[in-house]
Short mmCIF file of C-alpha atoms in Angstrom, two decimals:
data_model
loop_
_atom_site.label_atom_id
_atom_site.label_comp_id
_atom_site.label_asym_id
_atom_site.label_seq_id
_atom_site.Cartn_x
_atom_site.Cartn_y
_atom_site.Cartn_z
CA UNK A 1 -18.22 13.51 -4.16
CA UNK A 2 -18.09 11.19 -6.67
CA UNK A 3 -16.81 7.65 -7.64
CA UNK A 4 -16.96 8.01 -11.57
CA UNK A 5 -13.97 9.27 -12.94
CA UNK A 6 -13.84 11.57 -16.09
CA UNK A 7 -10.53 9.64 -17.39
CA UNK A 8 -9.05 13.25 -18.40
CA UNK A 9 -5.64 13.86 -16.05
CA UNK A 10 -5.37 16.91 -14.32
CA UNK A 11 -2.58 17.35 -14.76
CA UNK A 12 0.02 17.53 -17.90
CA UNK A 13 3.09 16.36 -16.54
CA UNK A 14 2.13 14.58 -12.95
CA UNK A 15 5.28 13.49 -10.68
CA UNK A 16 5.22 12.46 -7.90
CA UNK A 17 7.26 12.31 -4.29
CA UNK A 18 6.42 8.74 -2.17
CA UNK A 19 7.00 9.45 1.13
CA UNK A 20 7.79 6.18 3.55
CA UNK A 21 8.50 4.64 -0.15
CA UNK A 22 9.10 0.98 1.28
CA UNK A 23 10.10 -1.43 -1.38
CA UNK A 24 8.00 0.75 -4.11
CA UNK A 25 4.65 -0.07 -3.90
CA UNK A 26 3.53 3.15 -5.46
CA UNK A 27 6.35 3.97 -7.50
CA UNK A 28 5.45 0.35 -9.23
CA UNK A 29 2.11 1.99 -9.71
CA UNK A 30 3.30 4.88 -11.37
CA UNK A 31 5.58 3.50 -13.26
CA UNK A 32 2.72 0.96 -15.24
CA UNK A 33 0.69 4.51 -14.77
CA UNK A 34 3.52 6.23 -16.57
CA UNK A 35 3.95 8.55 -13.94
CA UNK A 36 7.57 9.51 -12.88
CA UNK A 37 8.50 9.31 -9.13
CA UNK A 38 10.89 9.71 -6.50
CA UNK A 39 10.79 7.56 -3.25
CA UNK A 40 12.18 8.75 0.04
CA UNK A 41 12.75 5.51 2.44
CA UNK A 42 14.76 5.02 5.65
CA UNK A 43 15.49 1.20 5.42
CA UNK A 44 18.15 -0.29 3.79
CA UNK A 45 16.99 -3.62 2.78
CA UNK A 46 13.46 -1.49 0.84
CA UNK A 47 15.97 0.96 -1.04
CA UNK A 48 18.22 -2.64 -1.86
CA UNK A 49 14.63 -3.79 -3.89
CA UNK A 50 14.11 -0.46 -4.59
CA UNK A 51 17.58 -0.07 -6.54
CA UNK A 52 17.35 -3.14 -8.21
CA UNK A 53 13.75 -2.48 -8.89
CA UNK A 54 15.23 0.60 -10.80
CA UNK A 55 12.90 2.96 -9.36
CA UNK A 56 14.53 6.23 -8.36
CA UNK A 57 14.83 7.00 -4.30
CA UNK A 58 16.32 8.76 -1.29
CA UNK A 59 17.78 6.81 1.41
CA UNK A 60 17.37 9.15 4.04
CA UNK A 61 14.57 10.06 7.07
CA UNK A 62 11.28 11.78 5.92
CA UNK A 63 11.49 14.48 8.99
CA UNK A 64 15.27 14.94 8.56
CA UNK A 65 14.73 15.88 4.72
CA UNK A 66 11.80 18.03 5.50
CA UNK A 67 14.13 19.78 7.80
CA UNK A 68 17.45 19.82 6.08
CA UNK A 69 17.29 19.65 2.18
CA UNK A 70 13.86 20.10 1.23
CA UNK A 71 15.40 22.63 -1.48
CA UNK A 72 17.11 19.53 -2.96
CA UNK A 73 14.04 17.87 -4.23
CA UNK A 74 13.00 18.36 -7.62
CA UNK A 75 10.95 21.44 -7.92
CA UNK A 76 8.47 19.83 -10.71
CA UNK A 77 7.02 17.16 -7.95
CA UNK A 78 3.29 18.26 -8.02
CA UNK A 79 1.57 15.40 -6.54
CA UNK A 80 2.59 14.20 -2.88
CA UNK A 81 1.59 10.58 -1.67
CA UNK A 82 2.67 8.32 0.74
CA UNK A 83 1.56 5.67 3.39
CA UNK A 84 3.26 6.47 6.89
CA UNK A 85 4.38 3.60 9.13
CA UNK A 86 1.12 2.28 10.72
CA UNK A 87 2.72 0.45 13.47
CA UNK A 88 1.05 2.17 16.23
CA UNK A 89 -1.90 2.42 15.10
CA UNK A 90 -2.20 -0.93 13.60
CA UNK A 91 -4.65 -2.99 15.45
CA UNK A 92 -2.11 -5.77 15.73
CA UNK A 93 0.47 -3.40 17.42
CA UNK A 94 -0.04 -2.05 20.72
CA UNK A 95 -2.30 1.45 20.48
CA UNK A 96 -0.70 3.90 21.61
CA UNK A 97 -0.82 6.08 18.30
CA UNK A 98 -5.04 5.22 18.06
CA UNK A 99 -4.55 6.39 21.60
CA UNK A 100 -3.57 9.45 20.89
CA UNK A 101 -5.63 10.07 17.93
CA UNK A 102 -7.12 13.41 19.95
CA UNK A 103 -3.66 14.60 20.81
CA UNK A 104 -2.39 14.27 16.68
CA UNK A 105 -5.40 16.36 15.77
CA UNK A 106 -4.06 19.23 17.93
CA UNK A 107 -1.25 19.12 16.36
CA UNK A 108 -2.95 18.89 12.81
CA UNK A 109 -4.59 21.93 13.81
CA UNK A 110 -1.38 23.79 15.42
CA UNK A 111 0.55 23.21 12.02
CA UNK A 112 -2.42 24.70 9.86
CA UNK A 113 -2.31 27.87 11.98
CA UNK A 114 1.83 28.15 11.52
CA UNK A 115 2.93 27.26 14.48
CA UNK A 116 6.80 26.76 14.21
CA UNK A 117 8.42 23.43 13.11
CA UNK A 118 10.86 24.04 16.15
CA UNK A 119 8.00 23.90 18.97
CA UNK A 120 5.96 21.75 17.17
CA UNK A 121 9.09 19.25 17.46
CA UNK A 122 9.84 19.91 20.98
CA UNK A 123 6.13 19.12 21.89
CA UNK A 124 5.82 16.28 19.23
CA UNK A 125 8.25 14.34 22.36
CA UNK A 126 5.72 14.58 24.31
CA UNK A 127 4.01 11.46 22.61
CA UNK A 128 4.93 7.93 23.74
CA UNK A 129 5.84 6.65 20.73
CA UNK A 130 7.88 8.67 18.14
CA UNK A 131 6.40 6.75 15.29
CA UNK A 132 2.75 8.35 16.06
CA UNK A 133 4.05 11.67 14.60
CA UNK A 134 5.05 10.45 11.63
CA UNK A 135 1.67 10.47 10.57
CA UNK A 136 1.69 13.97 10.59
CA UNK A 137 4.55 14.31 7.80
CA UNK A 138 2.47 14.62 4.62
CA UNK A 139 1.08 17.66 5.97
CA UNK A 140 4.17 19.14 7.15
CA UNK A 141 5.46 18.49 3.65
CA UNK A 142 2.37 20.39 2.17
CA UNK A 143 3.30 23.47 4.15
CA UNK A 144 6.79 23.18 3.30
CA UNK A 145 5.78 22.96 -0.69
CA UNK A 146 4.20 26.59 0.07
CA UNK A 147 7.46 28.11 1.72
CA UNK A 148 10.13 26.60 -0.64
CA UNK A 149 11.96 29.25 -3.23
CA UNK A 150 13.33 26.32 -5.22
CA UNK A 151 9.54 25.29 -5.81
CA UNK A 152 8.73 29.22 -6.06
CA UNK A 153 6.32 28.50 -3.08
CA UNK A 154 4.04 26.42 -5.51
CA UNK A 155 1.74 24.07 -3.20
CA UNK A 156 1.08 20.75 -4.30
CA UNK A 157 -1.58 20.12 -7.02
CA UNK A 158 -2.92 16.35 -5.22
CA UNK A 159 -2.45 14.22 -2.31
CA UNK A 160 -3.06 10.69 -1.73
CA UNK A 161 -2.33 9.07 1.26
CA UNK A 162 -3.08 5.83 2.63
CA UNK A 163 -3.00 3.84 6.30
CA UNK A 164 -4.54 1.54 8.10
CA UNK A 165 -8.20 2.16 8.91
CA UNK A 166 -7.80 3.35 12.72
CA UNK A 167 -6.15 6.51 10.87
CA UNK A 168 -9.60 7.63 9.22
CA UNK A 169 -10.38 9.68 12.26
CA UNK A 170 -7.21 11.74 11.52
CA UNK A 171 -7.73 11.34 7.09
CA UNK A 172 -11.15 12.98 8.15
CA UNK A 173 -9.76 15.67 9.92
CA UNK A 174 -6.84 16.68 7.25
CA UNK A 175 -9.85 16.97 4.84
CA UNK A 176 -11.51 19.35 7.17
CA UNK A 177 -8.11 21.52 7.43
CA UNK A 178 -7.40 20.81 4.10
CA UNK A 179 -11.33 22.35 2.73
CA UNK A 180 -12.02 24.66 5.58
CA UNK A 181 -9.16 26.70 6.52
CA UNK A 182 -6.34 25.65 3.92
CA UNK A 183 -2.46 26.02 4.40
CA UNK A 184 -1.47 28.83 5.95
CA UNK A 185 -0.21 30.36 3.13
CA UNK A 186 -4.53 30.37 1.92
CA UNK A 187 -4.05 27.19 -0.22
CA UNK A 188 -7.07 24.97 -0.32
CA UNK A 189 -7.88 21.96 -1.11
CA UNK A 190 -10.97 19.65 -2.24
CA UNK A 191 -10.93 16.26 -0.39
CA UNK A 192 -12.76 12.50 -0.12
CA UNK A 193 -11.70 10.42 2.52
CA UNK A 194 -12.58 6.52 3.07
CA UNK A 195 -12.16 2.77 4.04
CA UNK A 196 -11.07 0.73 0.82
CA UNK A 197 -11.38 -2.70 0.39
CA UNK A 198 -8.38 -4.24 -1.47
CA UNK A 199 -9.68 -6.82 -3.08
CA UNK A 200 -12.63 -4.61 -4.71
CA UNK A 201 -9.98 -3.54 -6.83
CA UNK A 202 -8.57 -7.00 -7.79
CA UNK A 203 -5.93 -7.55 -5.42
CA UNK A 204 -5.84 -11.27 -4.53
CA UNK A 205 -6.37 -10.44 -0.63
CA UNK A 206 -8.47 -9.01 1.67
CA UNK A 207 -6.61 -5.54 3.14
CA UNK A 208 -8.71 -2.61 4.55
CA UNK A 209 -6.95 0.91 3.75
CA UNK A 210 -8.23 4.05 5.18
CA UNK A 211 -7.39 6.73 1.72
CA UNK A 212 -7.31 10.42 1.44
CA UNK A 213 -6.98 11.75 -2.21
CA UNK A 214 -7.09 15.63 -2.49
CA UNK A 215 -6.84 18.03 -5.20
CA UNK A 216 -6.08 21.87 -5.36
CA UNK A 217 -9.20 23.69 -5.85
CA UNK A 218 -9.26 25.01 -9.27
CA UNK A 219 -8.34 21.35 -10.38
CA UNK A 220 -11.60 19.59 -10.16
CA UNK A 221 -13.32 17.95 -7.70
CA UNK A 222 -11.72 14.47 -5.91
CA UNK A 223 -13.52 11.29 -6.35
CA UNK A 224 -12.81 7.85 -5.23
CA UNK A 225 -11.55 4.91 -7.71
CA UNK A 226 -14.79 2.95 -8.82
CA UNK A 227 -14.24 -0.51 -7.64
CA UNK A 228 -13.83 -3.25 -10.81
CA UNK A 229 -14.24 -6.33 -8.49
CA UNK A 230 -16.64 -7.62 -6.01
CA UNK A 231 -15.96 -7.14 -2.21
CA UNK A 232 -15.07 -10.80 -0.77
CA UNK A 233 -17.75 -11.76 2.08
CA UNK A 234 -16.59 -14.27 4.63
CA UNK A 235 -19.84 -14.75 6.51
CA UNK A 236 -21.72 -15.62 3.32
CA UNK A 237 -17.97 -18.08 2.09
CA UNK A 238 -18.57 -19.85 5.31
CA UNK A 239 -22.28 -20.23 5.20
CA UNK A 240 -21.84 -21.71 1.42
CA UNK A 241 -18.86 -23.87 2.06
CA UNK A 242 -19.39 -25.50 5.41
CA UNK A 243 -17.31 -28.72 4.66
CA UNK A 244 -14.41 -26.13 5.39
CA UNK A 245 -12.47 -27.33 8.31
CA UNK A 246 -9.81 -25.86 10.02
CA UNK A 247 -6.08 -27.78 9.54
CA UNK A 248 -5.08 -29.71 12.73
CA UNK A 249 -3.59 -32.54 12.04
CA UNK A 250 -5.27 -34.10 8.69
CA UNK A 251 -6.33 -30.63 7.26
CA UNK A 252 -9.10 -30.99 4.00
CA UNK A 253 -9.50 -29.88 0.75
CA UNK A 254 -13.01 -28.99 -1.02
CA UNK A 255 -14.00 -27.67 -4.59
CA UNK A 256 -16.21 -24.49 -3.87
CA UNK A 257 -18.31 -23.68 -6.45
CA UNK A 258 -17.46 -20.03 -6.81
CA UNK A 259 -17.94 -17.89 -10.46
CA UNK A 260 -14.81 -18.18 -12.59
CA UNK A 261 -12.95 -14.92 -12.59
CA UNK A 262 -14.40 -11.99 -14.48
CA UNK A 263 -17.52 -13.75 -14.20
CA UNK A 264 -20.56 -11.43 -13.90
CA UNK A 265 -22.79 -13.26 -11.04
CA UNK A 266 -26.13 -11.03 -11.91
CA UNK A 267 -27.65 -9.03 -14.86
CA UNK A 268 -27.40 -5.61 -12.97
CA UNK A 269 -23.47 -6.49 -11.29
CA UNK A 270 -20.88 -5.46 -13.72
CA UNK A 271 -18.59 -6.03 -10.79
CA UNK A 272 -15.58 -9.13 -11.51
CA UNK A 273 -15.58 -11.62 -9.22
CA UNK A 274 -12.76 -11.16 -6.60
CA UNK A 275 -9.48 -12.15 -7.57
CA UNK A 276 -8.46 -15.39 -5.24
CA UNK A 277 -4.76 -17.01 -4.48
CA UNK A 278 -5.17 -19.60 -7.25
CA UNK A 279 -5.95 -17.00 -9.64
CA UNK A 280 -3.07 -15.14 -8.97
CA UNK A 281 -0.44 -17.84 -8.37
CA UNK A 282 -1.95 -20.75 -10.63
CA UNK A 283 -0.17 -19.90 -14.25
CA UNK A 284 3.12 -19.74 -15.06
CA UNK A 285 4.84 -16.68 -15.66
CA UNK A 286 8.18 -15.10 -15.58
CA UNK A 287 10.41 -17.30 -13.74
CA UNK A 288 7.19 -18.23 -11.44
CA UNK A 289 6.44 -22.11 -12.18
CA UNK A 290 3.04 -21.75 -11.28
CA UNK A 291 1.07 -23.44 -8.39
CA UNK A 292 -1.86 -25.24 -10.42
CA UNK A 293 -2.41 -27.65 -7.37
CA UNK A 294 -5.14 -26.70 -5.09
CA UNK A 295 -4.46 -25.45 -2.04
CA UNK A 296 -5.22 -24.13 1.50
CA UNK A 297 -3.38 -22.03 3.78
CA UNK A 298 -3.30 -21.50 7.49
CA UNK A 299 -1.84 -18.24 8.85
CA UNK A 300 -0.93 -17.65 12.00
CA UNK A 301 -3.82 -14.79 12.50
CA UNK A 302 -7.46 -14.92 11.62
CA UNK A 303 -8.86 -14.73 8.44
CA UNK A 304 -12.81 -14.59 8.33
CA UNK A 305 -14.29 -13.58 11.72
CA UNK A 306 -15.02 -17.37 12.74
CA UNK A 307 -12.97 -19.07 15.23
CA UNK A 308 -13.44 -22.45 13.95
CA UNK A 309 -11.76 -21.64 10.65
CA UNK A 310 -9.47 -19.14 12.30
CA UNK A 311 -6.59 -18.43 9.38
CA UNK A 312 -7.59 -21.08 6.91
CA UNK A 313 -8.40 -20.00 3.34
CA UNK A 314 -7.93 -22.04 0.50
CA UNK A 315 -7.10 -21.25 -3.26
CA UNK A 316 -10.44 -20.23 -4.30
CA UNK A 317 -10.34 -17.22 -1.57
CA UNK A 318 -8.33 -14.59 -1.31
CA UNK A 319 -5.43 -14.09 0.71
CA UNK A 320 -5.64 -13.19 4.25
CA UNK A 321 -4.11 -9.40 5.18
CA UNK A 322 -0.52 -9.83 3.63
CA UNK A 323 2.06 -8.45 6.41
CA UNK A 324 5.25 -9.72 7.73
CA UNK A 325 4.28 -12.91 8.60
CA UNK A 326 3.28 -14.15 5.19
CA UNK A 327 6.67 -16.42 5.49
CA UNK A 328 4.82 -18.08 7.81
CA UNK A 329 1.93 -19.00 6.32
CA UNK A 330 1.69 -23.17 6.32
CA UNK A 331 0.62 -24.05 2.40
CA UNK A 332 -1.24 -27.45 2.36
CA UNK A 333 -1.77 -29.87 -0.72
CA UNK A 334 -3.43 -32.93 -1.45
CA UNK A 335 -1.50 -36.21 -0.50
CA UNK A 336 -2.69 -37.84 -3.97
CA UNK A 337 -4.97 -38.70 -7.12
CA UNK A 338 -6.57 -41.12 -4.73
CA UNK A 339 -6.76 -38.82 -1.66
CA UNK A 340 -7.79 -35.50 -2.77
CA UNK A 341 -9.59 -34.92 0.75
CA UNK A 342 -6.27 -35.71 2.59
CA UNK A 343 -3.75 -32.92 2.88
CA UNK A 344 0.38 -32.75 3.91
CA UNK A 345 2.37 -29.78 4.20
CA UNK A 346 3.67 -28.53 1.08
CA UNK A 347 6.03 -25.96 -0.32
CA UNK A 348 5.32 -22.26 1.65
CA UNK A 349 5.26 -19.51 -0.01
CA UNK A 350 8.16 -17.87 -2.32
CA UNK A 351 8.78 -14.04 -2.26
CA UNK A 352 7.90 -13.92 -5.61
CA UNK A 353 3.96 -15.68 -4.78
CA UNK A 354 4.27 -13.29 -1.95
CA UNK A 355 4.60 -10.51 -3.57
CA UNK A 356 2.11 -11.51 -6.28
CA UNK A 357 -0.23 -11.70 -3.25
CA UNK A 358 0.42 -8.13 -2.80
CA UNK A 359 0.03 -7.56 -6.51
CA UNK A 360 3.06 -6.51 -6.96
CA UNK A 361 4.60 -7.81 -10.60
CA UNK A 362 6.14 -11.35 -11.10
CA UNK A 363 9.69 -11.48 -10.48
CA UNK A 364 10.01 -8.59 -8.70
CA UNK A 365 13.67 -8.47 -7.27
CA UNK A 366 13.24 -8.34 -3.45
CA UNK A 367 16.57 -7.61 -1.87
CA UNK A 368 18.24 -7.34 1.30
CA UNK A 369 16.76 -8.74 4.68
CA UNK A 370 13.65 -9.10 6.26
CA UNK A 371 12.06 -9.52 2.54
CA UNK A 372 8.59 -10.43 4.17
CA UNK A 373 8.52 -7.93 6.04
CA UNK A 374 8.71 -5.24 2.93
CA UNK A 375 6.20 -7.54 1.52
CA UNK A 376 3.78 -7.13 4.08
CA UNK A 377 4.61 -3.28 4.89
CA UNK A 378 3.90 -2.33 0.70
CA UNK A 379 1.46 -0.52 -0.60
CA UNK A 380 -0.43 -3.16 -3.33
CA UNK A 381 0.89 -1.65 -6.52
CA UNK A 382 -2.60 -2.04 -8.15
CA UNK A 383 -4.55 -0.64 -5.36
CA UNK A 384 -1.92 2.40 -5.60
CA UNK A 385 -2.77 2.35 -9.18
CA UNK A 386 -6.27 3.03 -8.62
CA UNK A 387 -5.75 5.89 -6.47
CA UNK A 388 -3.09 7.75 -8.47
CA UNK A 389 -5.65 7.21 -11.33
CA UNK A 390 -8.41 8.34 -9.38
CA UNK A 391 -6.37 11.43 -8.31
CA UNK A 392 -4.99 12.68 -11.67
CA UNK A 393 -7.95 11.87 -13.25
CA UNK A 394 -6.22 8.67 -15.36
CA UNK A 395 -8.52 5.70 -16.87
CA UNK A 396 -8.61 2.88 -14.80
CA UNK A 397 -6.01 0.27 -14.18
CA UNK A 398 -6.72 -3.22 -14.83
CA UNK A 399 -5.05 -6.49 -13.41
CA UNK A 400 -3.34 -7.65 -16.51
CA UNK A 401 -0.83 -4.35 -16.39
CA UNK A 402 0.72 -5.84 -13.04
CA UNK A 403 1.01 -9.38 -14.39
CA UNK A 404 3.64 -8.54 -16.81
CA UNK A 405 7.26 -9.78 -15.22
CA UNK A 406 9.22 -7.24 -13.80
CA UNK A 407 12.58 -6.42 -15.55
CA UNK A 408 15.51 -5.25 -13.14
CA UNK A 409 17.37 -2.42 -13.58
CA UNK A 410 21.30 -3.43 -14.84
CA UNK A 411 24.51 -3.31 -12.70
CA UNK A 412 24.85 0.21 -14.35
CA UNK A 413 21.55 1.59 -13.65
CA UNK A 414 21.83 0.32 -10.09
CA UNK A 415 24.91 1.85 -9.40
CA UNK A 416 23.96 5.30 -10.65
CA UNK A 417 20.46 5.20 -8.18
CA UNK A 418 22.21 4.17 -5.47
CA UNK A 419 25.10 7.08 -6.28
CA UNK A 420 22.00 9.08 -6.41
CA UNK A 421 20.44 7.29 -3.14
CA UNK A 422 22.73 6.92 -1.05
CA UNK A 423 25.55 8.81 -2.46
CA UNK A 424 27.71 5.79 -3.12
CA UNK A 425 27.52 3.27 -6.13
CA UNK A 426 27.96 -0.04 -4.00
CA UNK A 427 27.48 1.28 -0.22
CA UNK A 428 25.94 3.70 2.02
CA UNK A 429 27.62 6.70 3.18
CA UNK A 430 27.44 8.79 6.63
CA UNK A 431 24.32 11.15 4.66
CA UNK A 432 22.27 7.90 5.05
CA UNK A 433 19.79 6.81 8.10
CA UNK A 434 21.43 4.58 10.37
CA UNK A 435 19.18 2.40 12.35
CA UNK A 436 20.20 3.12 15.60
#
């Protein structure tokens, strides 16, 4: 399979349902796309951001509309996506969904042959942690596309899905299902399945994604998005720029002599340079100030595979794995004019620089609680960019259509989502997931 798209869209009216929707990640993708979606997402605080975000959702549990009112969805959705909760197989969680990577695959293969929902369910409580199935949702919601009247048992023209990289074992073996044997209605599918680097596609940080984008055959085959920028090496950062120290108490500062952005290091690269934090964060825009001083951080995880620099990048380098714990992050400045090399603490991050860590547009109106948390659990809206392009077959994104400030939906628009949402202009109602 190829990486070189044909820029011709597969499709003439794409739309697309975001399963595990989180604060909208992808539906911010497809909305600078100009791609319609609807977002199904169980917590409160996401479909809060989401609301105000104006960007059209379910409040309600993945499985339980599956189950209950898949018939309620809009019967022109033709391309599913979706990133399910990678908590258990995250590598900073505690395994037990990479554990039980062989026991999913049974199940992968179980639901291709028809076994019933109700049995599959019963035996899905077999695993340890009920999060691990979840994973298995996109496919259960491809079968379900196939059996629906209200869709007139039309199956899905693409599928993009995303996770953390521990989940390409199971990415590998839906593309096998997906090519080999089909749905069990006879409904295959052409399929390219890999490890992405983020910040290849100029997202200011370094996040690993294992992708699956799949088309109907008939529609062409998949490819992967071409990357625009240049992969971000920390071995060869840390060889380069040894006066890099780790912050302990008196924390420095250095100027790295790195290309300028969009600068084109060799003849035969037509790669960008990767986009770093300062790049991102350092002009003003929207109601962001702009952070023109430089800068380093320290996380509270490692960044670059060497202990004695463990979580310490500065401005010139890209950001660290944004999760849930970017609140945390300790932002250092210079002390003066006539100490540049001596540092203090200075102002952390806002959600706003978080979230244009992530990508996501400037003054995006993160609402509810736990806002660093739906930072860190989004799907970069330009990295979801590049894969809904690369799966309907749209040109490129580039950076500059995420930098634009994001404008909020009004009072009146909110009200009718959440109506829509939840079922209530200003509250939930007893339809909605409670988190118990």
């Amino acid at each position: 399979m190829t990486s070189t798209p044909p820029h011709q869209s597969i499709l003439d009216k794409p739309f697309v349902l975001d399963l595990f929707a989180g604060p909208g990640g992808l539906d911010v993708a497809g909305h600078r796309l100009g791609v319609p979606s609807l977002g199904i997402e169980w917590d409160v605080s996401a479909c809060l951001t989401r609301y105000r975000a104006g960007l059209d959702t379910l409040h309600a549990d993945v499985s339980a509309v599956r189950r209950e009112s898949f018939e309620s969805l809009p019967p022109e959705i033709n391309v599913l996506a979706g990133g399910p909760p990678c908590q258990t197989y995250s590598v900073a969680g505690k395994g037990s969904g990479r554990e039980a990577l062989d026991k999913v695959k049974e199940f992968i293969e179980r639901l291709m042959a028809g076994d019933p929902d109700e049995k599959i369910d019963k035996d899905l409580k077999s695993l340890s942690d009920p999060r691990t199935a979840l994973v298995l949702e996109p496919l259960r919601y491809a079968i379900q596309a196939t059996r629906s009247p209200n869709r007139g048992h039309r199956p899905y023209d693409a599928i993009v899905l995303e996770q953390v990289p521990a989940v390409k074992a199971l990415w590998d073996r839906y593309a096998e299902v997906l090519q080999q044997i089909g749905l069990p209605d006879g409904t295959k599918y052409q399929a390219v399945v890999e490890v992405l680097d983020t910040e290849t596609y100029g997202v200011p940080q370094t996040r690993s994604r294992a992708v699956l984008i799949a088309r109907r055959v008939g529609l062409g085959d998949p490819f992967l998005p071409k990357a625009t920028h240049r992969a971000y090496e920390a071995r060869e950062w840390n060889r380069r720029n040894d006066g890099v120290a780790a912050p302990t108490m008196q924390p420095t500062l250095y100027d790295a002599k790195v290309p300028e952005p969009g600068e084109r290091p060799t003849e035969d690269d037509d790669l960008r340079h990767w986009t770093s934090m300062g790049d991102a964060l350092a002009e003003p825009v929207g109601t962001h100030p702009g952070r023109r001083t430089p800068f380093l951080i320290r996380s509270n995880y490692g960044s670059s595979g060497n202990p004695g620099r463990r979580g310490v990048r500065t401005d010139r380098q890209p950001a660290t794995t944004v999760t849930g714990r970017i609140s945390r992050f300790v932002v250092f400045e210079p002390v003066g004019d006539h100490h540049p090399d001596v540092v203090c603490e200075g102002p952390r991050f806002s959600m706003n620089e978080a979230g244009m860590l992530q990508s996501f547009p400037p003054d995006y109106p993160w609402s509810g609680t736990a806002r660093a948390q739906q930072v860190g659990n989004a799907v970069p809206p330009l990295f979801g960019a590049h894969l809904l392009s690369a799966a309907l077959g749209l040109p490129a994104p580039t950076p500059e259509v995420l930098r634009k400030p994001w404008v909020p939906a009004t009072e009146e628009q909110r009200a009718k989502l959440r109506s829509h949402g939840c079922g209530a202009a200003d509250d939930c109602t007893a339809r909605c997931p409670r988190p118990e």
